[in-house]
Amino acid sequence: MSSGWHTASAPGKFVILGEHSVVYGKPAVTLAVDLRMTVAVRRSKWNTMNGERLDFRRQAHIRYLTRDLNHAIDMLTCSEIPVGSGMGSSAALSAAMAMALASERGEHMTEEQVMREAYEAEYFAQGNGSPMDASTCVHGGGVSINMPDPDGEFLWRVERNGRSWSFNDLKAPEMTFVIGNTGIRAPTGPQVDKVHRYMDRSHFAREVVDDIETVTIEGGKALRSNDVEALGRLMTQDHKLLSILGVSCDELNRLVNASLPYSYGAKLTGSGGGGCMVALTDRPEKVCEAIKSRGGTPYVVRTGGRGATMEPEPPKVPGVRRRASR
Ligand code: PMV
């Protein structure tokens, strides 16, 4: 702790297989990455974020997380995770902030308590979706959800609106992925609603979701056995299924197609409509070039990001004095 700050960080994540279908209780596999969100809080006279006065009512996650707070706080946030891009920046913010606020109250939360608090903040802000992002950003490493034959440690189970999600630790081998950000911000809620409407109307859409389930189960096995060729093929197949569901877009397809010649496979990741795609590759420089040449922003990420954790120092935010006198 420095100058009364309580600081925590949490990793970003990407969905390797199973986004959207997981909302209906189907399996998914997610991996935390080595890009982090850091949040520091301390008691203050006014609510501020990165040195600016902030009205918490206008920021739904923060409003939820500070609902029982009876004093103002200064907040510092620093994100390596591209914001609003499907890489879990909001879940990582919620997880890190929940931990930092608990520390400020003099309390310690278990990993599961942090996950539940972060998920409730996500649900409050978005109104739909699964606890997948919150679970991955809190646990770190790899996480499998509702897999029929999980072999990692059981983490927790979450139930909501008649659906349930069982989370297990997934020991994924170290792998390199390239994330390509389209730069288009596409909030998760409307994308989830779009798929919901399609599934309500169409038997075909429900069959596509069943196909995503099959691909995800196979992909989980390929991941555990480090079979990058099979995994890549299944990722590309999943991208096609997600495109049929209507959640891809021209920009994502361009980045996926540009990456494929240098990758085992590539797909959109997260809710789609913009945001990011991910390629599994052992030629990251080539994939980065291909993504740049199509107007995207590439990030080379390593798997195995550690979960949410307390940090000794608040982040350095340009232009903000961390030791400002109060
Ligand atoms: O775009 P993201 O990181 O919010 O991922 C959303 C994943 C979905 O399956 C589309 C929704 C969810 O909450 O599971």
XYZ file of C-alpha atoms in Angstrom, residues 124-258:
135
model
C -25.931 -4.922 -13.595
C -24.166 -3.014 -16.376
C -25.105 -5.279 -19.287
C -28.315 -7.017 -18.270
C -27.460 -10.333 -19.921
C -24.503 -12.579 -20.665
C -22.701 -15.333 -18.816
C -20.239 -15.327 -15.884
C -17.475 -16.414 -18.294
C -15.559 -13.133 -18.487
C -15.675 -12.546 -14.731
C -14.544 -16.118 -14.018
C -11.603 -15.971 -16.424
C -10.427 -12.526 -15.342
C -10.537 -13.596 -11.687
C -9.075 -17.086 -12.026
C -6.527 -16.446 -14.789
C -4.800 -19.266 -16.725
C -7.366 -21.300 -18.616
C -10.985 -21.993 -17.763
C -13.391 -24.546 -19.183
C -17.113 -24.040 -18.828
C -19.751 -26.785 -18.831
C -17.372 -29.259 -20.457
C -18.775 -32.812 -20.287
C -15.441 -34.288 -19.129
C -13.462 -31.581 -17.360
C -10.198 -32.798 -15.927
C -9.062 -29.681 -14.087
C -9.983 -28.613 -10.551
C -13.641 -27.573 -10.083
C -13.810 -23.820 -9.426
C -17.458 -22.793 -8.965
C -20.941 -23.018 -10.328
C -23.184 -20.067 -11.143
C -26.941 -20.228 -11.767
C -29.129 -17.533 -13.255
C -32.478 -17.430 -15.039
C -32.716 -21.224 -15.239
C -29.217 -21.626 -16.733
C -26.134 -22.854 -14.986
C -22.429 -22.711 -15.652
C -19.821 -24.974 -14.049
C -16.272 -23.689 -14.177
C -13.132 -25.805 -14.070
C -9.492 -24.863 -14.193
C -7.995 -25.781 -17.552
C -4.289 -26.503 -17.707
C -3.609 -25.094 -21.167
C -0.130 -25.408 -22.623
C 1.761 -22.158 -23.288
C 0.725 -20.901 -26.690
C 1.131 -17.737 -28.737
C -1.883 -16.059 -30.205
C -2.247 -12.841 -32.118
C -5.269 -10.743 -31.300
C -6.408 -8.343 -34.029
C -8.496 -5.396 -32.927
C -10.830 -3.957 -35.584
C -11.074 -0.752 -33.555
C -14.858 -0.966 -33.780
C -16.471 -0.806 -30.362
C -19.364 -3.196 -30.182
C -21.058 -3.587 -26.788
C -21.813 -7.162 -25.746
C -25.477 -6.703 -24.738
C -26.955 -5.947 -28.196
C -24.965 -8.799 -29.791
C -26.255 -11.273 -27.203
C -29.813 -9.976 -27.758
C -29.428 -10.365 -31.518
C -28.518 -14.058 -31.208
C -31.332 -14.523 -28.710
C -33.902 -13.129 -31.162
C -32.518 -15.313 -33.974
C -32.685 -18.431 -31.793
C -36.238 -17.618 -30.708
C -37.352 -17.462 -34.322
C -35.284 -20.112 -36.028
C -34.715 -23.815 -35.568
C -31.689 -23.426 -37.874
C -30.054 -20.942 -35.471
C -30.535 -23.423 -32.615
C -28.835 -26.090 -34.724
C -25.888 -23.751 -35.366
C -25.551 -23.268 -31.613
C -25.546 -27.073 -31.200
C -22.759 -27.272 -33.818
C -20.753 -24.686 -31.854
C -21.160 -26.958 -28.832
C -19.660 -29.913 -30.748
C -16.755 -27.819 -32.071
C -16.058 -26.484 -28.569
C -15.951 -29.916 -26.957
C -13.556 -31.165 -29.651
C -11.469 -27.989 -29.337
C -11.189 -28.409 -25.568
C -9.672 -31.862 -26.142
C -7.281 -30.520 -28.818
C -6.183 -27.717 -26.486
C -5.437 -30.062 -23.599
C -3.397 -32.344 -25.833
C -1.579 -29.376 -27.444
C -2.807 -30.381 -30.907
C -2.484 -26.937 -32.482
C -3.525 -28.102 -35.944
C -6.810 -29.582 -34.766
C -7.440 -26.617 -32.477
C -6.807 -24.107 -35.264
C -9.110 -25.949 -37.643
C -11.872 -25.960 -35.024
C -11.361 -22.231 -34.346
C -11.847 -21.448 -38.046
C -14.924 -23.668 -38.111
C -16.295 -21.842 -35.076
C -15.766 -18.518 -36.859
C -17.908 -19.754 -39.752
C -20.667 -20.847 -37.371
C -20.562 -17.505 -35.543
C -20.758 -15.730 -38.921
C -23.894 -17.713 -39.749
C -25.343 -16.550 -36.421
C -24.801 -12.992 -37.664
C -22.232 -11.814 -35.135
C -19.245 -11.318 -37.425
C -18.790 -8.264 -39.655
C -16.734 -7.319 -42.741
C -13.863 -5.919 -40.683
C -13.562 -9.078 -38.565
C -13.779 -11.311 -41.655
C -11.026 -9.273 -43.325
C -8.670 -9.728 -40.363
C -9.506 -13.439 -40.035
C -8.938 -14.074 -43.763
C -5.685 -12.084 -43.768
